[in-house]
XYZ file of C-alpha atoms in Angstrom:
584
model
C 128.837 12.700 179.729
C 131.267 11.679 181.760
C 133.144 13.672 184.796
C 133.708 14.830 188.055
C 132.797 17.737 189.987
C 135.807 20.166 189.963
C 136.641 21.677 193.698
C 139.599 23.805 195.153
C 141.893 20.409 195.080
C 141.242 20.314 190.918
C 143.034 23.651 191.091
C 145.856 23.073 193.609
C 146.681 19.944 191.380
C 146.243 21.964 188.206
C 149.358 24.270 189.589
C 151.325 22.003 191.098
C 151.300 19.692 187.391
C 151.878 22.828 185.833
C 154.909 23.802 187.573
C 158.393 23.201 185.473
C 159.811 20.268 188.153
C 156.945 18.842 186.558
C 157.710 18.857 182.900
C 159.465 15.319 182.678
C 155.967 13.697 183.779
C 154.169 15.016 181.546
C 156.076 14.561 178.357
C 155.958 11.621 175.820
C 158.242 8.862 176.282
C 161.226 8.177 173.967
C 159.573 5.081 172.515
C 156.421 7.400 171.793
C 158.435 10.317 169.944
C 160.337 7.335 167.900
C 157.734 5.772 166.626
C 155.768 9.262 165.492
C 159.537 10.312 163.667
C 159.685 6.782 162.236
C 155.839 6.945 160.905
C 156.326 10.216 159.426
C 159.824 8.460 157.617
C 157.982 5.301 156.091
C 154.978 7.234 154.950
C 157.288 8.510 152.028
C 158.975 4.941 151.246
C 156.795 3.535 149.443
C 157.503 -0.301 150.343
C 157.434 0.342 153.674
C 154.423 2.342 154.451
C 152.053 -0.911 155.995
C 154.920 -0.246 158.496
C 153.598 3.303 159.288
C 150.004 2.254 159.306
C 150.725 -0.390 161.683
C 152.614 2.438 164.163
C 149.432 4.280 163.821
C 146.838 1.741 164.302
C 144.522 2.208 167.165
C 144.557 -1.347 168.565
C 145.457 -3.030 171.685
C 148.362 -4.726 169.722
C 149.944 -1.399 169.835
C 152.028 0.100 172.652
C 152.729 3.032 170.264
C 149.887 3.884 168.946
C 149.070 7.580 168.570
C 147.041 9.434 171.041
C 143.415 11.275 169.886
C 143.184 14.011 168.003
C 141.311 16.080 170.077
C 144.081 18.425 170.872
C 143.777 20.592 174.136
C 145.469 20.526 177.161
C 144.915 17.139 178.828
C 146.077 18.177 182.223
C 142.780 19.737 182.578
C 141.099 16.340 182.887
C 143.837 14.513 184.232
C 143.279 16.138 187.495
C 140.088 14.576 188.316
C 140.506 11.208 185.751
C 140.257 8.834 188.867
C 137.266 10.653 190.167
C 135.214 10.480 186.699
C 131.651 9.087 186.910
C 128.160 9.465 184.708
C 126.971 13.139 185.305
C 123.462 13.767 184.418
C 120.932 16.625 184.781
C 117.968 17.248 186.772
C 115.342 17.092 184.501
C 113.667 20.520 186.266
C 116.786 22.491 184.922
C 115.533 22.123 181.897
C 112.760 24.616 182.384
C 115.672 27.097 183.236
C 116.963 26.823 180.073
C 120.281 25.769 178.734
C 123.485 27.706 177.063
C 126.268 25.498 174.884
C 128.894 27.486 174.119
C 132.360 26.472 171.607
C 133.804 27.585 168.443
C 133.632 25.314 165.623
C 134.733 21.988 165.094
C 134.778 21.428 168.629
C 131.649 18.680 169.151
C 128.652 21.204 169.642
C 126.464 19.952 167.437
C 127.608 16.367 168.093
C 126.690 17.405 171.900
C 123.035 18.513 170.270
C 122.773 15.103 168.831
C 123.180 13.807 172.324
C 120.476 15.990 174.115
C 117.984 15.544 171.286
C 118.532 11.633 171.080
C 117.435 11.494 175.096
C 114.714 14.028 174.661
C 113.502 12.120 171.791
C 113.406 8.906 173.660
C 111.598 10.399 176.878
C 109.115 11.317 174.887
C 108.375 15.177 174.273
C 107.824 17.490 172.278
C 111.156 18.213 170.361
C 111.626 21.487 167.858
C 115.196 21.230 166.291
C 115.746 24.920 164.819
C 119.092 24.401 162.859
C 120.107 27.526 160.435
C 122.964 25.421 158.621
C 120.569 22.442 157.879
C 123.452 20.215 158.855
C 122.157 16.740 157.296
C 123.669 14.648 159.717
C 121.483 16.377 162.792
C 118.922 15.913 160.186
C 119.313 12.173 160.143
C 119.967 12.259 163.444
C 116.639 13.197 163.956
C 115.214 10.926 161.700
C 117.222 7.772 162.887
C 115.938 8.278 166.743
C 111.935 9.189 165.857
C 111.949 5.726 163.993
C 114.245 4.037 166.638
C 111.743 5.568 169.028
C 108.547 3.892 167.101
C 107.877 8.586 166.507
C 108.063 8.456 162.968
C 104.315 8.975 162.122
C 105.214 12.374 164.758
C 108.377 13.263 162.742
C 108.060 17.135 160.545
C 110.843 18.473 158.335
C 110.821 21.691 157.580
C 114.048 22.127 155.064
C 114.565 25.305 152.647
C 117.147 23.654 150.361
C 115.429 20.388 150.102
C 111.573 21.300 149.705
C 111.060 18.139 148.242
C 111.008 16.260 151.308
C 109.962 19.307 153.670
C 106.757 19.663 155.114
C 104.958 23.536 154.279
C 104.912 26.626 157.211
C 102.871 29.856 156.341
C 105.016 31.700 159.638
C 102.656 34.391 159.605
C 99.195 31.892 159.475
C 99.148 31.277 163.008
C 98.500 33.780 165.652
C 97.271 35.308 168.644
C 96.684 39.086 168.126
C 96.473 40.112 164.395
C 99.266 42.644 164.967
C 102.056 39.853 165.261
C 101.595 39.183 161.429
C 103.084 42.922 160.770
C 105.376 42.460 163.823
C 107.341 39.521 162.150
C 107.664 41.110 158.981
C 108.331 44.153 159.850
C 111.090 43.053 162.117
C 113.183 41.868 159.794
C 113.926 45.181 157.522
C 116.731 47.599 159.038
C 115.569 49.947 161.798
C 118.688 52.054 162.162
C 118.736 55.669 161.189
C 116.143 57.007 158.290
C 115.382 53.238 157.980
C 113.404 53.223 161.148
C 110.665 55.359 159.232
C 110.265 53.521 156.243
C 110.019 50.525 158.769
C 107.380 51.916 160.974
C 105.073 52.356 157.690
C 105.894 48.616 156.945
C 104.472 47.523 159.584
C 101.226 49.482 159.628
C 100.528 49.024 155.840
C 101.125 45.249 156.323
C 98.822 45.370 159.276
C 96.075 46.990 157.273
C 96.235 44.079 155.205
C 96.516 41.519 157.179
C 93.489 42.875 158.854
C 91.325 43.189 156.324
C 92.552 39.523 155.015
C 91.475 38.298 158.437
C 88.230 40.373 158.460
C 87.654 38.349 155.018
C 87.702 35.166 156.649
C 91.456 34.479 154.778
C 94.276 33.386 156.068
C 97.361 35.481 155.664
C 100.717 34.476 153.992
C 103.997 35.975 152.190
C 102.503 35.401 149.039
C 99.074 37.435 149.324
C 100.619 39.937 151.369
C 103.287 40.427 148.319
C 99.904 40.595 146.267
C 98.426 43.320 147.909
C 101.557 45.534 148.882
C 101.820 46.236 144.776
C 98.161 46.286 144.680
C 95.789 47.044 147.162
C 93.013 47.991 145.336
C 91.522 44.201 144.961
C 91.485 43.778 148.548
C 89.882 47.359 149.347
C 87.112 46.749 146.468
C 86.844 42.901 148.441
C 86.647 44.496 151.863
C 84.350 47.191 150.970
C 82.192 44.944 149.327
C 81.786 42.874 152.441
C 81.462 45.778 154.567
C 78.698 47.453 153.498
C 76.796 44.302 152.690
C 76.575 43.455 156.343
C 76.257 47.605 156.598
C 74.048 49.246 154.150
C 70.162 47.588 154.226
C 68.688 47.224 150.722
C 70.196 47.251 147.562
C 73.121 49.886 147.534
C 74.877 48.491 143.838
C 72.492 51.106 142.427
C 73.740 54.044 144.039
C 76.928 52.588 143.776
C 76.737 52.622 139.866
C 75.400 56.282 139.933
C 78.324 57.234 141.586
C 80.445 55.076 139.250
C 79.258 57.125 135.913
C 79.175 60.616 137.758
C 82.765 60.648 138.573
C 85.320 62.555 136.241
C 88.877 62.431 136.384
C 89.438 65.835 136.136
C 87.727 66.674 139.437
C 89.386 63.909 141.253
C 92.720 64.082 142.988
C 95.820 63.486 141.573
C 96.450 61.025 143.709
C 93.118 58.980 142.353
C 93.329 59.461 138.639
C 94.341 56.833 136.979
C 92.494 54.354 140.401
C 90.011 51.983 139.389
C 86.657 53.950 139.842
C 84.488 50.977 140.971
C 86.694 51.708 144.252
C 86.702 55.214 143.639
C 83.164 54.818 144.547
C 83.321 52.618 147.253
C 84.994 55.164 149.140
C 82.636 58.138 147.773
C 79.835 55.806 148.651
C 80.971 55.184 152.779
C 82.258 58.251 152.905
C 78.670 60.367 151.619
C 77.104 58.381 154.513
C 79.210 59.162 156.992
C 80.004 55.095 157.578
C 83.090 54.416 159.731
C 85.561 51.034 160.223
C 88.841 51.130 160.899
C 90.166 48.527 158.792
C 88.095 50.171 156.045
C 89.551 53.698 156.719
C 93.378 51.960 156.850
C 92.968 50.739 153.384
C 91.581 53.830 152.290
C 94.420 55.687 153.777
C 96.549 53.287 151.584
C 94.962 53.577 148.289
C 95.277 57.405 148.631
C 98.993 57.806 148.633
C 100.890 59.142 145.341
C 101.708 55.605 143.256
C 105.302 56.822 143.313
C 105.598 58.321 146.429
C 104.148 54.723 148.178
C 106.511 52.953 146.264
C 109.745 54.724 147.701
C 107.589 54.006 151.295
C 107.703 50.399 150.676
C 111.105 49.801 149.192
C 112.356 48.188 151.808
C 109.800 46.124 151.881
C 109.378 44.671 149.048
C 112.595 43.240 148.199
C 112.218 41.326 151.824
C 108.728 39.516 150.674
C 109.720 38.883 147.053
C 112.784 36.542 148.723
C 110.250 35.136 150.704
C 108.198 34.282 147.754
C 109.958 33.525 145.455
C 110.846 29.938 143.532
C 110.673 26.716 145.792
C 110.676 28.841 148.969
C 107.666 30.545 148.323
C 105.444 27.346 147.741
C 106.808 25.986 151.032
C 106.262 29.606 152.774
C 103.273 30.191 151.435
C 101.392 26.807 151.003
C 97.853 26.713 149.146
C 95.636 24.775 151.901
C 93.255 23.552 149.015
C 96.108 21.956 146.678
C 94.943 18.172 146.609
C 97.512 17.843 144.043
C 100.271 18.487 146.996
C 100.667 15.980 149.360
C 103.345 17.696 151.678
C 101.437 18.174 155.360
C 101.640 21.856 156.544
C 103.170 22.709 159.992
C 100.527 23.312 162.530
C 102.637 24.260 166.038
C 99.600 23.661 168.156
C 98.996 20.243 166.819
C 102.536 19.076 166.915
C 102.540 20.173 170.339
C 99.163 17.869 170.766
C 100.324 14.649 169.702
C 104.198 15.343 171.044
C 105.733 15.795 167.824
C 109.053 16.122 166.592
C 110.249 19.108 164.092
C 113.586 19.354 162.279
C 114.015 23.016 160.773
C 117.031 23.555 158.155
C 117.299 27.194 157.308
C 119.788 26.919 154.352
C 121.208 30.083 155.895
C 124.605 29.447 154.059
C 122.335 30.244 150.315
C 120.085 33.213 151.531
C 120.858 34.523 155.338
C 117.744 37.031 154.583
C 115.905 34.389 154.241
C 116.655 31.757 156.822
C 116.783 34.834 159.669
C 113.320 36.084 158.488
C 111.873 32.715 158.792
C 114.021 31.850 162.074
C 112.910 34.957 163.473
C 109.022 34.134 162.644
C 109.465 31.154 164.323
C 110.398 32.032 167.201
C 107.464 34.628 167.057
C 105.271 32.061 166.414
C 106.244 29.230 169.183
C 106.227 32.481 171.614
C 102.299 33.156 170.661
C 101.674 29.138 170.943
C 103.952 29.364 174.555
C 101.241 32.469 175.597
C 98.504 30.410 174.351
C 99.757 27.218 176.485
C 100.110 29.051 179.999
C 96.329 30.194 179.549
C 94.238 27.776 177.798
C 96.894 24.264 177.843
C 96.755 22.428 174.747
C 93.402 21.137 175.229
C 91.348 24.319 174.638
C 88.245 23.898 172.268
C 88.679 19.803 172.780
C 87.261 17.205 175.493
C 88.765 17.188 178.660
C 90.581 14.010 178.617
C 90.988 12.204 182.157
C 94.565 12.384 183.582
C 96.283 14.006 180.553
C 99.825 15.084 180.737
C 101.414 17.828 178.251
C 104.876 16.477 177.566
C 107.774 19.748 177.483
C 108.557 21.281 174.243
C 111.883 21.253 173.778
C 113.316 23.940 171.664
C 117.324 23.129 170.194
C 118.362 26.300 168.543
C 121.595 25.671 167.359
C 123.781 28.844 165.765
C 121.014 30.979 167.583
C 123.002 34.096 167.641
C 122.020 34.085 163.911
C 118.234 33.825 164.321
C 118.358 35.954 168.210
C 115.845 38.806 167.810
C 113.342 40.840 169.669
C 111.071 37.393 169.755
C 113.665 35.640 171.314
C 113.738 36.866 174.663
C 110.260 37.095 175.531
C 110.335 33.160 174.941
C 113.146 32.446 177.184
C 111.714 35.147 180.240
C 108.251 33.809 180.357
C 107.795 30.635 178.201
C 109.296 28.644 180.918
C 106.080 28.671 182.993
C 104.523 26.988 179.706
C 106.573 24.168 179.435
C 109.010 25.812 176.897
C 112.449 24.778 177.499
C 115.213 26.028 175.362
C 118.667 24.477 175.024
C 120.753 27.132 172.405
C 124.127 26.643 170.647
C 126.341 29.545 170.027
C 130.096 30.180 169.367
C 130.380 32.867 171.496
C 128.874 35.189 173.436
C 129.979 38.510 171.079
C 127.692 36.348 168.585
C 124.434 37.327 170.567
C 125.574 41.090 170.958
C 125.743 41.240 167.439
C 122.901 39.701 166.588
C 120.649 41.712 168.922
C 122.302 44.980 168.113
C 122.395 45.765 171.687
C 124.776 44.993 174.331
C 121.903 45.489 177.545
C 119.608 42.857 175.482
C 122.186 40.369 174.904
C 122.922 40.640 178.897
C 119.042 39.881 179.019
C 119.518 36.981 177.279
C 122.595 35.411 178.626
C 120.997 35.940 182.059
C 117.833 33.973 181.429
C 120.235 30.770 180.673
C 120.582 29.001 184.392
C 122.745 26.139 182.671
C 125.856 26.649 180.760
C 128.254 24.017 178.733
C 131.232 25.598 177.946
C 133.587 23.978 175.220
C 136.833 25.465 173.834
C 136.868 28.802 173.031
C 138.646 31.743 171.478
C 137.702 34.449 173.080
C 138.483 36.092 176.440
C 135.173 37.643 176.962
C 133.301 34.495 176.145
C 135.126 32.376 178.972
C 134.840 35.051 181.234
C 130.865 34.146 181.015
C 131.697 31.687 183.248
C 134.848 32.416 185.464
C 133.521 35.281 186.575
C 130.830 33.017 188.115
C 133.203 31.002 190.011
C 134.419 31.746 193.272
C 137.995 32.420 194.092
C 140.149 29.778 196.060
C 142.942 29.508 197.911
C 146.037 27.443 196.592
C 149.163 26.248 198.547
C 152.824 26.454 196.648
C 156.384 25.386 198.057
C 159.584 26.830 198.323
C 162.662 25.021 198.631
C 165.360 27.249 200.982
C 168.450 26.985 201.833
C 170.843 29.015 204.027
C 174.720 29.287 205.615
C 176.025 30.945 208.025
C 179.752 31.693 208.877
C 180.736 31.289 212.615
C 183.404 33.822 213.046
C 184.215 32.810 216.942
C 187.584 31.140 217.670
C 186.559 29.444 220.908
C 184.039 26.779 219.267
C 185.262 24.541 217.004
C 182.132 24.773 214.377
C 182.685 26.473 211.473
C 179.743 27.392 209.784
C 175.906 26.252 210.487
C 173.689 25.257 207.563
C 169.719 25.034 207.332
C 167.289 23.593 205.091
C 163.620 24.192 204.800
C 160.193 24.231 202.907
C 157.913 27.479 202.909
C 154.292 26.716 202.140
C 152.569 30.002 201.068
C 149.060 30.214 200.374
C 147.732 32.667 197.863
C 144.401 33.020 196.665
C 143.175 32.601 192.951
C 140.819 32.069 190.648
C 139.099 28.501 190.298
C 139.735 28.384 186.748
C 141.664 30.843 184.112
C 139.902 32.035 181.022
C 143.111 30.185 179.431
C 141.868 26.961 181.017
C 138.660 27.333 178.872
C 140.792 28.053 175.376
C 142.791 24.903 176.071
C 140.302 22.547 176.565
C 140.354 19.483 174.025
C 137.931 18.508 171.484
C 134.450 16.978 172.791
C 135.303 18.367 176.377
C 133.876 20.878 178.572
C 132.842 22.869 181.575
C 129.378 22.890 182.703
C 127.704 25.063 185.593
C 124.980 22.452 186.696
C 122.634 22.279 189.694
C 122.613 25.794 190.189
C 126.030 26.876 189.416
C 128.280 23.668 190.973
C 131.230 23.232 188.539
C 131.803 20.001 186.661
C 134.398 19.175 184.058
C 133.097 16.544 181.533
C 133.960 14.180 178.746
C 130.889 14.180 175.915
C 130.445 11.705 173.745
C 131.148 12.041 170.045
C 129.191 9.660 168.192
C 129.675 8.032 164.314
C 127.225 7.483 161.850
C 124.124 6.269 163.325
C 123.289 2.923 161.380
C 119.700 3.600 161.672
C 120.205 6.840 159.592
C 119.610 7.114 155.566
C 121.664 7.005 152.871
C 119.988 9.370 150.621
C 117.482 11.963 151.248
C 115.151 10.129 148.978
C 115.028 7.063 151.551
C 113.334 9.943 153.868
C 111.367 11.238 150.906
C 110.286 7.591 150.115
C 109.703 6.957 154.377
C 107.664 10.381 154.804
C 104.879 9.564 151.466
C 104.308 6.068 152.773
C 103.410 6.914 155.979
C 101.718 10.501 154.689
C 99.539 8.167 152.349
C 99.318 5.457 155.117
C 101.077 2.569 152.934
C 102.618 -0.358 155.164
C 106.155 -1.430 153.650
């Protein structure tokens, strides 16, 4: 944007504008307030009301015309206004991530517009994590890839519009097997009893996902839904597997022996009822004393009470049936061999390759279980891919290719407080180092504390941000996030006085003596008020840049872009043309 860098002299003209001498300066003139009363008269005559459009037209025909509604207090920039000039950024702050903070309405998403546009246009790798799925930052996005020549590098990923949205499986990709039960798991409540229930989530789910991996499967929402009802497929699948690589010669025999022996009246109570092929499995493995621990997990499983499991996974399995469910489900849980489904699926690692660009709409607004479940995966995810890129780069398991550069990956999370988690800090604390830099939107700072569900962790968080963009807000606590960073200066004020004095001697011939003088008194104060911060008008801010200098800017607000689509079927219609590599 556009500004100046605020100093001690911003402040001492800040008071002195704001003293009451100075009211008259700063009020409209009479012309001004006639010509507002004498619109607000001809809007209700109805002959006469081209009259009040022409009083409010913003043209250079008109001395009268109104000022912008962006409210505020416009002292704030007044005070530097012949000092403004371009401020940019140090690209190298980037990797200490960035903080934009301002209620609603007040150009914060407009301002993510702006930051994605450039980073766009330098080209790297840009993730757009948006829980709203605003569709102007969508088209946004869309207008500047194919401005940029990016559109074959351009990924939507869009829960309320799966028609044009590329397919994630959030729990597909991964480093250790235990992060698939760590991002489900996650999301169900941990407070109280809950954190129980919650503990057995995860470890059933990472039985599973074990044994799926073991398989040679990949995992998703919809299996693990499968097998959470019904794990006795899986077991009879993994057992099966197992002691084929185990067990030399033909074991099927013995197995059927044991098969035809069993009787449910010697069994367990928890087993009658089971299916007794994998009844005996397990009698089988466990006569000859064979050992695996995936195998034992699942065995573990099938041996709890029907009824006493399902009360164990209640939690549970409303979470994954969400997931699953309806269009969501076939986006969440793609089939990789569907030819007859021509939407790509989201591979992080190869995005990251060939410097891709990802728009992510949430829908949070229809299903906040959802959107924060899939947010929070996410973030999981790029955090595994972030550990991945500070060991291996993104070259591992390809040719070394002479004088390659990995571009930065980006990361806009806007509304993050809504999608903050556990995963979340981890990738602003150490994903730096692999080229991870984060820029996050918020309303305020109480956001985050709620969000987290714990006031040290949100500290955490708000500490790892060495940038901060402050727009208006409406809350003491949040503008205190950055006064309190500002150091206190000293201000100079004037005081008129006057004085007389009576001369009470008859031998002189004065009368009285008379004196007139200014006091200058210097106090010290803050730089700026949390007050300052609430008054600030629309598309305006303060931003701690270049390690913690104060700057007061103007951001643009842009219009329509006329680059961006109509409809969302233009993008539909863009995205299978280039998927099926038709020229237009």
């Amino acid at each position: 944007g556009r500004g100046f860098r605020w100093s001690q002299r911003h402040t001492q003209r800040l008071v002195e504008a704001r003293h009451p001498d100075a009211k008259r300066y700063l009020q409209h003139g009479r012309l001004f307030r006639a010509a507002r009363r004498a619109e607000q008269i001809l809007d209700g005559i109805f002959g006469l009301r081209w009259l009040a459009c022409g009083l409010r037209a913003d043209a250079w025909w008109n001395p009268v015309r109104p000022l912008p509604g962006v409210g505020g207090d416009p002292l704030l920039h007044g005070v530097g206004a012949a000092e403004e000039a371009p401020v940019t950024m140090d690209l190298n702050e980037r990797n200490g991530h960035t903080l934009v903070v301002g209620t609603t309405r007040v150009g914060k998403t407009r301002e993510a517009e702006i930051l994605v546009t450039q980073d766009i246009r330098r080209g790297e790798t840009v993730v757009v994590i948006d829980p709203k799925g605003d569709l102007d930052l969508m088209m946004r996005c869309f207008a500047e890839a194919k401005r940029a020549g990016r559109l074959d590098a351009f990924h939507i990923i869009h829960l309320g519009f799966p028609e044009i949205s590329a397919r994630y499986n959030p729990v597909g990709d991964f480093g250790r097997i235990t992060e698939v039960a760590s991002r489900i798991a996650t999301q169900l409540p941990s407070s109280g009893n809950s954190a129980a229930f919650r503990e057995f989530a995860w470890r059933f789910t990472n039985v599973v996902a074990r044994a799926l991996v073991g398989l040679g499967r990949r995992p998703d929402y919809q299996v693990i839904a499968r097998y959470v009802t019904n794990i006795e497929p899986l077991l009879i699948d993994y057992y099966e597997w197992w002691l084929e690589k185990v067990v030399p010669g033909d074991w099927r025999d013995s197995l059927s022996t044991i098969e035809q022996a069993l009787e449910s009246k010697n069994l367990p109570v928890s087993h009658r009822g089971r299916d007794r092929y994998a009844l005996a499995l397990i009698k089988f493995a466990n006569d000859r004393g064979l050992y695996d621990p995936v195998a034992d997990g699942l065995r573990s499983a099938f041996d709890y009470d029907k009824t006493y499991f399902d009360k164990l996974t209640a939690s549970l399995l409303p979470l994954l049936e969400k997931l699953t469910s309806g269009a969501t489900g076939e986006l969440l849980a793609p089939r990789y061999g569907d030819l007859n489904d021509d939407r790509p699926i989201l591979d992080w690692m190869r995005v990251i390759r060939e410097n891709g660009i990802v728009y992510v709409g949430l829908d949070a607004l229809s299903d906040p279980e959802v959107a924060s479940a899939v947010g929070n995966s996410m973030f999981a995810d790029l955090t595994s891919i972030a550990g991945r890129l500070y060991k291996h780069g993104d070259t591992q398991g390809l040719p070394q290719a002479t004088g390659h550069r990995r571009a930065p990956c980006v990361v806009h999370a806007d509304e993050f407080a809504e999608l903050v988690g556990q995963e979340f800090i981890p990738l602003l604390n150490k994903a730096g180092g692999a080229g991870v830099q984060v820029t996050a939107y918020t309303q305020t700072t109480a956001d985050i504390e709620a969000g987290i569900a714990d006031r040290a962790k949100a500290g955490q968080i708000l500490g790892n941000f060495n940038t901060l963009l402050m727009l208006r807000v409406r809350n003491e606590q949040t503008a205190r996030v950055l006064t309190d960073h500002l150091p206190r200066v000293r201000v100079f004020t004037k005081t008129a006085e006057s004085r007389v004095t009576d001369n009470n001697e008859l031998e002189t011939s004065v009368d009285f003596t008379s004196q007139n003088a200014d006091r200058v008194m210097e106090t010290e104060t803050e730089m700026l008020q949390p007050a300052d911060l609430m008054a600030l008008p629309k598309g305006q801010c303060f931003a701690l840049l270049h390690g913690g200098h104060l700057y007061k800017l103007r951001l643009p607000l842009p219009g329509r872009d006329p680059h961006a689509p109509m409809m969302l079927e233009e993008i539909r219609a863009e995205r299978l043309a280039r998927h099926a590599g038709i020229e237009h």
